[in-house]
Coordinates of C-alpha atoms in Angstrom, one line a residue:
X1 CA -3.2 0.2 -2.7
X2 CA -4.1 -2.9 -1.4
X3 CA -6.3 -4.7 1.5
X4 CA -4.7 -7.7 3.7
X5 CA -4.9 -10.5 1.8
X6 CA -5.8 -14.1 4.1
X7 CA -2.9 -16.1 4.6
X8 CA -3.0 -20.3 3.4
X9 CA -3.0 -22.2 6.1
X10 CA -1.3 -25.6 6.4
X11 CA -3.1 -28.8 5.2
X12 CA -2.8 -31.7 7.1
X13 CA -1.7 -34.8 5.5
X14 CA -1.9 -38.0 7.2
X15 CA 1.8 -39.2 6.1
X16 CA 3.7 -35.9 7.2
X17 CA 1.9 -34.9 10.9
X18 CA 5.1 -33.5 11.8
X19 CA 7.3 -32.3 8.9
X20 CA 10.1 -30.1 9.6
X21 CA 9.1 -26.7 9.8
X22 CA 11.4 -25.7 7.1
X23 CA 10.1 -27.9 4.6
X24 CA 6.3 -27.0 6.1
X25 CA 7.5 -23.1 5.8
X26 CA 8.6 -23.6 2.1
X27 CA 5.0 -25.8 1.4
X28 CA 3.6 -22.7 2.3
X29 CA 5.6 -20.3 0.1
X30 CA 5.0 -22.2 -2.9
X31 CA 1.6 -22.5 -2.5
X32 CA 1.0 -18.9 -2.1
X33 CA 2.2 -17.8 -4.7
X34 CA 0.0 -20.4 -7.1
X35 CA -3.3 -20.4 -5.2
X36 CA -5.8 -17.9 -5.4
X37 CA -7.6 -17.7 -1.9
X38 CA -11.6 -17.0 -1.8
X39 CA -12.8 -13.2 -1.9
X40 CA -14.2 -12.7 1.5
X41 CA -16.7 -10.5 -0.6
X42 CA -17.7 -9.6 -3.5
X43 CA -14.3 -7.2 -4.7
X44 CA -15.7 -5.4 -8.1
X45 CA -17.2 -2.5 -6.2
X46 CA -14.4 -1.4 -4.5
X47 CA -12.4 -2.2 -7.6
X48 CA -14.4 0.2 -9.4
X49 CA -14.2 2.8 -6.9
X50 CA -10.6 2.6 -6.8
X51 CA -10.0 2.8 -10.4
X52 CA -12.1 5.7 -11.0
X53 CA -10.6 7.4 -8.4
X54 CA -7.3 7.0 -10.5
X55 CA -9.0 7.6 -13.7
X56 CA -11.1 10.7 -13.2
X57 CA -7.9 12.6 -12.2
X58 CA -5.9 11.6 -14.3
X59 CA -8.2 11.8 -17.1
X60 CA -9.2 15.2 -16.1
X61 CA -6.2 17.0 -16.2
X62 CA -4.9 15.3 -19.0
X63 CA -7.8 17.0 -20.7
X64 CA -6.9 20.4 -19.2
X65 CA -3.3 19.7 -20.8
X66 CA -1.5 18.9 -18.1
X67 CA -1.1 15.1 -17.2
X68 CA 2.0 15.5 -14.8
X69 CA -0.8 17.2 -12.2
X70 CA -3.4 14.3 -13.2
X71 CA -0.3 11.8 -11.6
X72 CA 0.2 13.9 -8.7
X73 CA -3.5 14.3 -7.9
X74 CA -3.6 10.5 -8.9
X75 CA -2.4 9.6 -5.9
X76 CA -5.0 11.0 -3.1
X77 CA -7.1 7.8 -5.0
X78 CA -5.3 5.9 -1.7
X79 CA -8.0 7.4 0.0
X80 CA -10.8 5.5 -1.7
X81 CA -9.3 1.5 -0.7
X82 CA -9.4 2.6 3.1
X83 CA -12.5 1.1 5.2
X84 CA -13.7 -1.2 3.4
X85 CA -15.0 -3.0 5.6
X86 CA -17.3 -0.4 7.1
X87 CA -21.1 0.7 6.1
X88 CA -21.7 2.8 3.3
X89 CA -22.6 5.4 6.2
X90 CA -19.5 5.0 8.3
X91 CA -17.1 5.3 4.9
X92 CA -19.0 9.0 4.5
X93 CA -17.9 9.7 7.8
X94 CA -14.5 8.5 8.4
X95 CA -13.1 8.7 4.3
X96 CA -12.6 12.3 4.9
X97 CA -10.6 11.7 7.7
X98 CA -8.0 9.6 6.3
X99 CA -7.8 12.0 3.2
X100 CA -7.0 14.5 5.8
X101 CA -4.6 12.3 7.3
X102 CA -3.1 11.7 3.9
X103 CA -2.9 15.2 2.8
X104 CA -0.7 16.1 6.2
X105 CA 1.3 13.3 5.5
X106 CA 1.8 14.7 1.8
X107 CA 2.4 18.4 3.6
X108 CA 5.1 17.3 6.0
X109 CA 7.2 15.7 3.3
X110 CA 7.0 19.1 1.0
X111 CA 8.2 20.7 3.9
X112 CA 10.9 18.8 4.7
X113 CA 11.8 18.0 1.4
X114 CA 14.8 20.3 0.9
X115 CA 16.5 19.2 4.0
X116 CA 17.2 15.1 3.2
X117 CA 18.2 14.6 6.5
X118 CA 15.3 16.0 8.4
X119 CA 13.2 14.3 5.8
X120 CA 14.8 11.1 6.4
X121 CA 14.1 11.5 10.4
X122 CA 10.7 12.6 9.6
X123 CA 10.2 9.3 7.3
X124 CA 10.6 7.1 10.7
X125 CA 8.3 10.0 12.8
X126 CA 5.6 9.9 10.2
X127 CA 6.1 5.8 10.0
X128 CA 5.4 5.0 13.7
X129 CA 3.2 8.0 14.4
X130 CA 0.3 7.1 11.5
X131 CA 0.8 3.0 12.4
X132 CA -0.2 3.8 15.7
X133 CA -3.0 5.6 15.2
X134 CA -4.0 3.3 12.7
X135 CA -3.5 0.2 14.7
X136 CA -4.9 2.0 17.8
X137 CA -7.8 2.8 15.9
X138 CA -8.1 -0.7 14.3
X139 CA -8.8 0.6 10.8
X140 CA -7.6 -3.0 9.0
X141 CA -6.8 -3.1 5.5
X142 CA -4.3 -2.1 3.8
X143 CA -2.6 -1.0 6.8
X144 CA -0.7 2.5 7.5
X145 CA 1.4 2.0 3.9
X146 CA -0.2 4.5 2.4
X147 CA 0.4 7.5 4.7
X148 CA 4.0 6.9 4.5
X149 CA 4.3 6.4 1.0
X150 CA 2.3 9.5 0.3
X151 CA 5.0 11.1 2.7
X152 CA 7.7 10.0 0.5
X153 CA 6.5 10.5 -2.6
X154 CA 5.8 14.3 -1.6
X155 CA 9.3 14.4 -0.1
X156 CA 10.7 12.7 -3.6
X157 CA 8.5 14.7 -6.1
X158 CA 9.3 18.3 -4.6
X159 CA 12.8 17.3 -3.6
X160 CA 15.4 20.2 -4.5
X161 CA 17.4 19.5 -8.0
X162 CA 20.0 22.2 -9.5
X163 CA 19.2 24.3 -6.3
X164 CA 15.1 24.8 -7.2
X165 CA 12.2 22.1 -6.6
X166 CA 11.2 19.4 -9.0
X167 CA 7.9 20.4 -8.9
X168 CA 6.4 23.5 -6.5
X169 CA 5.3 21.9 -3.2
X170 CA 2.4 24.1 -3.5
X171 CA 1.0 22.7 -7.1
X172 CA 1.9 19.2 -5.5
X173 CA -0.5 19.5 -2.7
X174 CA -3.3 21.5 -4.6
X175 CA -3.3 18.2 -6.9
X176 CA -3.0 15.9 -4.3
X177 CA -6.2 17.3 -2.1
X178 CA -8.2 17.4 -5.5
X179 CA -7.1 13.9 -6.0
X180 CA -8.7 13.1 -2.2
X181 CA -11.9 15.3 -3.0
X182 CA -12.5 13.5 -6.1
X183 CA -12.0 10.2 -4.7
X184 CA -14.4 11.0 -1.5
X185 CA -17.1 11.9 -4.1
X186 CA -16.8 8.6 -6.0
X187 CA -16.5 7.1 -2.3
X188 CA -20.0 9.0 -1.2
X189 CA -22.0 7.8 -4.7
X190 CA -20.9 4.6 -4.5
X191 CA -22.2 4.6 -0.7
X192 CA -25.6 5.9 -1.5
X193 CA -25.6 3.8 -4.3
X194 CA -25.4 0.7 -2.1
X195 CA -26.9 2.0 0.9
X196 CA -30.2 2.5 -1.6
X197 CA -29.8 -1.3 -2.7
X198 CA -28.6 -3.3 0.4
X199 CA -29.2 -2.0 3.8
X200 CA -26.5 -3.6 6.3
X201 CA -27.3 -5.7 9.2
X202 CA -27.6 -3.6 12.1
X203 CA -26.2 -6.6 14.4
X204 CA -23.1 -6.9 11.9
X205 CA -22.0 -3.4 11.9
X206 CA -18.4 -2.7 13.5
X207 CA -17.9 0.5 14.9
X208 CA -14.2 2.7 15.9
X209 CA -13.4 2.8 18.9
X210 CA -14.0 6.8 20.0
X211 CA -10.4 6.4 21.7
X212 CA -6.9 4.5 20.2
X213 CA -5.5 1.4 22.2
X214 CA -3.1 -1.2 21.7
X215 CA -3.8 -4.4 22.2
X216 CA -0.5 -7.1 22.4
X217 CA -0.8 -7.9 18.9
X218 CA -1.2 -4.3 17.6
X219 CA 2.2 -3.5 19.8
X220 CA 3.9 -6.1 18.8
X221 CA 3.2 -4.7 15.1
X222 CA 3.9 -1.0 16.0
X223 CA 7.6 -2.2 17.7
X224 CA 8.0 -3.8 14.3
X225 CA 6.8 -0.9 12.1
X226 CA 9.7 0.5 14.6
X227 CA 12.5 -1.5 13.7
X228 CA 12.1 -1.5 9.5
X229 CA 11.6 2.2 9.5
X230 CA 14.8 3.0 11.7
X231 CA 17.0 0.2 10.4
X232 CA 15.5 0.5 6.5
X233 CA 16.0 4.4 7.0
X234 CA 19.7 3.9 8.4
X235 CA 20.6 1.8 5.7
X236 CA 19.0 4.0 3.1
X237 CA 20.8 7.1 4.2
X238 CA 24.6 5.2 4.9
X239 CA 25.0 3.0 2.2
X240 CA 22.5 4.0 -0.6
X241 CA 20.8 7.1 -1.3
X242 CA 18.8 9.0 1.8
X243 CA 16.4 10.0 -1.1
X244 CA 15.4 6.1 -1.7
X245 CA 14.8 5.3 1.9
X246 CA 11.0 6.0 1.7
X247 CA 10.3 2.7 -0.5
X248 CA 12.7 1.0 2.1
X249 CA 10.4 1.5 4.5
X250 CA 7.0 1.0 2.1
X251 CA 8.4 -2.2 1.1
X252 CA 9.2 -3.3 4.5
X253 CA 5.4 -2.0 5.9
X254 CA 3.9 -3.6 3.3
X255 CA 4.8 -7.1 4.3
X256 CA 4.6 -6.0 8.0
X257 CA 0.5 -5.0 7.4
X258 CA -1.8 -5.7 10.2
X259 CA -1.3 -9.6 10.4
X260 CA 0.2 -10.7 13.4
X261 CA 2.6 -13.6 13.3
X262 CA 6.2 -15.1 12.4
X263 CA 4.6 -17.2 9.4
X264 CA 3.0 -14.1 7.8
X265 CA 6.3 -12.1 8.0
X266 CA 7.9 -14.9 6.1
X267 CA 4.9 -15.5 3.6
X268 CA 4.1 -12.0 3.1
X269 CA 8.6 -11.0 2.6
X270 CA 8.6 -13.8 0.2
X271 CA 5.8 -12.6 -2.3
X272 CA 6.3 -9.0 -1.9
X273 CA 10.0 -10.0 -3.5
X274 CA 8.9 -11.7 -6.2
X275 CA 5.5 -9.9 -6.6
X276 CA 7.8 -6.3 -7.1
X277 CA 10.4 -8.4 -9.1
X278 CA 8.1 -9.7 -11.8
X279 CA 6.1 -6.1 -11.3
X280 CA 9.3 -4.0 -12.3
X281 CA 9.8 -6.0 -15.0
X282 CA 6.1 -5.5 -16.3
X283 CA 6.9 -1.4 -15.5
X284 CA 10.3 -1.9 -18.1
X285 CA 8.4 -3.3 -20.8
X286 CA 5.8 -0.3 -20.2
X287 CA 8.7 2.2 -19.8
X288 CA 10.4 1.5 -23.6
X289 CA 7.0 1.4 -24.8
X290 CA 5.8 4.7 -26.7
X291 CA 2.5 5.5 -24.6
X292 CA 0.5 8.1 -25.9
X293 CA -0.5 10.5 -22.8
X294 CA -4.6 10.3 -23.6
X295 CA -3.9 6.3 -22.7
X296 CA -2.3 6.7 -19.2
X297 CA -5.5 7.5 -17.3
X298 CA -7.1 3.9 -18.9
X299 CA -3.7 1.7 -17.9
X300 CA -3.7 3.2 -14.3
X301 CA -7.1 2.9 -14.0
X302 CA -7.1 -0.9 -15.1
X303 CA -4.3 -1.5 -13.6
X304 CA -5.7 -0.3 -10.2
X305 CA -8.9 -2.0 -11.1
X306 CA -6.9 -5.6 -11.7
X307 CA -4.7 -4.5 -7.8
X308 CA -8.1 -4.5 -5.7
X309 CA -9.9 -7.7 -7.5
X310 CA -6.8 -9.7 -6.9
X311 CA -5.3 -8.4 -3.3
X312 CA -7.4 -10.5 -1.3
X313 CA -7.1 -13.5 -3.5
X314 CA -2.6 -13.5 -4.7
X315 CA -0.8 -11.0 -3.3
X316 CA 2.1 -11.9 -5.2
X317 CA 0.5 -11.6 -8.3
X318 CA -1.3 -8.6 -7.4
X319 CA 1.6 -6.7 -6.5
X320 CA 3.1 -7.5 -10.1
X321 CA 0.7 -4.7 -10.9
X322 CA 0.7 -2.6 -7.7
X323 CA 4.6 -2.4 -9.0
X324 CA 4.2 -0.5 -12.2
X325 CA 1.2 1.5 -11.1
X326 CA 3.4 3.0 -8.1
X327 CA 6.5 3.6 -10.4
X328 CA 4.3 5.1 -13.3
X329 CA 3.1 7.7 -10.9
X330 CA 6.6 8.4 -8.9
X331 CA 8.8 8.6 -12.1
X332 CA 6.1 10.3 -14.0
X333 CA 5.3 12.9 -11.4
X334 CA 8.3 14.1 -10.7
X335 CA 10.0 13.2 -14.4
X336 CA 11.8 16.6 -14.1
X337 CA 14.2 15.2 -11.7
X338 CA 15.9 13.3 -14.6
X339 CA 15.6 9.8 -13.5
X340 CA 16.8 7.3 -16.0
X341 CA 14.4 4.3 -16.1
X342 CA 16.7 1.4 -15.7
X343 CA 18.6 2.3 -13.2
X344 CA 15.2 3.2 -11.1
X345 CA 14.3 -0.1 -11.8
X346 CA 17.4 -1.8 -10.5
X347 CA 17.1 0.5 -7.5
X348 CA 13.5 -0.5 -6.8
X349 CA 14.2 -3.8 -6.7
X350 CA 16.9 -3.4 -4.5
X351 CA 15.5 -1.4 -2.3
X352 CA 12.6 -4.1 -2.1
X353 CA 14.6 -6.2 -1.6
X354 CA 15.9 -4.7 2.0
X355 CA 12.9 -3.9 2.8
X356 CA 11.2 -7.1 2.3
X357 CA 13.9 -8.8 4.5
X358 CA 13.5 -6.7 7.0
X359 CA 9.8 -6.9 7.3
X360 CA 9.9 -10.3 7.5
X361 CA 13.1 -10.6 10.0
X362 CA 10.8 -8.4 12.1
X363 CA 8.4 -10.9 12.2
X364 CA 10.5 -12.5 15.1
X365 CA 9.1 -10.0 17.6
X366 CA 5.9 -12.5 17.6
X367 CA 5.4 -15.2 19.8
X368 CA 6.5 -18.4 18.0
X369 CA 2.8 -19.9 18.4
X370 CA 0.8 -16.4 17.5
X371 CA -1.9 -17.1 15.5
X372 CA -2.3 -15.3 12.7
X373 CA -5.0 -12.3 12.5

């Protein structure tokens, strides 16, 4: 659940005007992964909003005795993180949009769940499909991650185990679109909230455009978006497991994102691997640790909260907790598919791993002096 966080930019130094780009490349690594970039705006109220949209949820059903729906309706809080750019007015408008979005992306992946295959062709439909609507439609941060991921966590959560579902497709999606209501309501108070304190500058407001179109950045990004989900989904299916292939594909889009350029690929690859890395190691510590159910709606929800405040600012660091908040809800969610905990650790990381690379390999399809957007 993230937005796009700035990339460094090279500083000049008057004894190295021309240092090999390698070595500049590397400068650039480094430093991203120690320096914490300026918030382009103040972060804690979307922070907030995020995490209470994983809270409430989670919290609630906990309360009603059953915390396994609280994780599945946990995840329509993506909805919440999307627009955040836009006026309190606009995100009453267009939030209940991309919940709808999201909640068809969650349906086609209970459908297709049964049949791998099909689901793993449907994992590369649903991939190119929502990034070029949401490219087309300029929507910005964080980029069409979440639609997919929702896709594949639908697809791995009602998969078929001993020849019945994990978890009926029906009580998946019934907690998923309560987890996108309650999230729009948080959205819509926390808009007339603002709206009643800070009115926004009529000349500053950016508007949708009422039709999609690609500009050569945004297809250079959607032929990407191409290439990792049809190379991280072959890979998945012919020499792993066909039912891993969705966080492939996540981990690949979420270094793709909606920056354009060869640096970013290579920037963004690096610190998604060592951002999940460090993250999955965070998630085994929380794994052997004897959590008492009435305390998972206050990790995920600080956890979430910690995600949006530092996004903008380390995206390595922030995905150390992205990491275990995605994992707690996928391996929770769908516990009854007997998943040991180390080994989806190791798998995780693996799977990263592949994806990473080829996120960043795909980075190539930019024009060597593309500016970063």
């Amino acid at each position: 659940m993230t937005a796009e966080p700035p990339e460094p930019e090279p500083r000049d130094h008057p004894e190295h005007h021309h240092p090999h780009p390698r070595t500049a490349l590397t400068r650039i690594w480094v430093r991203s992964l120690v320096s914490f970039a300026p918030a382009p705006a103040p972060r804690w109220p979307m922070a907030l909003q995020a995490a209470l949209s994983m809270f409430v949820p989670v919290g609630l059903f906990t309360l009603l005795g059953h915390p396994s729906v609280g994780l599945m309706a946990a995840s329509g809080a993506f909805t919440v993180i999307y627009v955040a750019w836009a006026t309190p007015a606009q995100r009453i408008r267009i939030l209940p949009v991309i919940g709808l979005a999201l909640l068809v992306c969650a349906a086609l992946g209970a459908v297709v769940a049964p049949w791998p295959a099909v689901a793993a062709i449907g994992l590369v439909v649903v991939a190119i499909v929502s990034s070029a609507l949401h490219y087309g439609y300029r929507l910005g941060p964080p980029g069409p991650l979440f639609f997919v991921l929702v896709y594949g966590l639908a697809t791995h959560v009602t998969a078929v185990v001993g020849g019945k579902r994990v978890v009926d497709p029906l009580l998946f999606l019934a907690a998923f679109a309560a987890g996108v209501a309650i999230a729009y309501l948080i959205a819509v108070v926390a808009a007339v909230i603002m709206h009643s304190v800070r009115r926004p500058d009529p000349d500053s407001v950016r508007r949708l455009p009422r039709t999609p179109s690609l500009d050569a950045d945004s297809r250079a990004l959607l032929v990407r978006v191409a290439i990792v989900a049809v190379l991280g989904t072959l890979l998945s299916v012919l020499l792993v497991d066909t039912a891993r292939a969705y966080w492939t594909v996540c981990a690949g889009l979420a270094v793709i994102g909606v920056n354009a350029g060869r640096r970013a690929a290579f920037v963004r690859g690096n610190q998604r691997l060592v951002g999940t890395v460090v993250g999955a190691g965070l998630f085994a510590g929380l794994a052997f640790l004897p959590i008492p159910v009435w305390l998972l709606p206050f990790l995920l929800g600080g956890l979430q909260y910690v995600v949006e405040i530092l996004v903008v600012r380390n995206y390595a660091l922030a995905l150390v907790f992205i990491t275990p908040l995605v994992l707690i809800i996928t391996s929770t969610a769908g516990a009854a598919s007997g998943v040991v905990t180390t080994a989806l650790i190791l798998e995780r990381v693996v799977d990263t791993l592949v994806g990473a690379l080829l996120g960043a390999a795909s980075g190539i399809v930019h024009p060597r002096r593309a500016r970063v957007g």
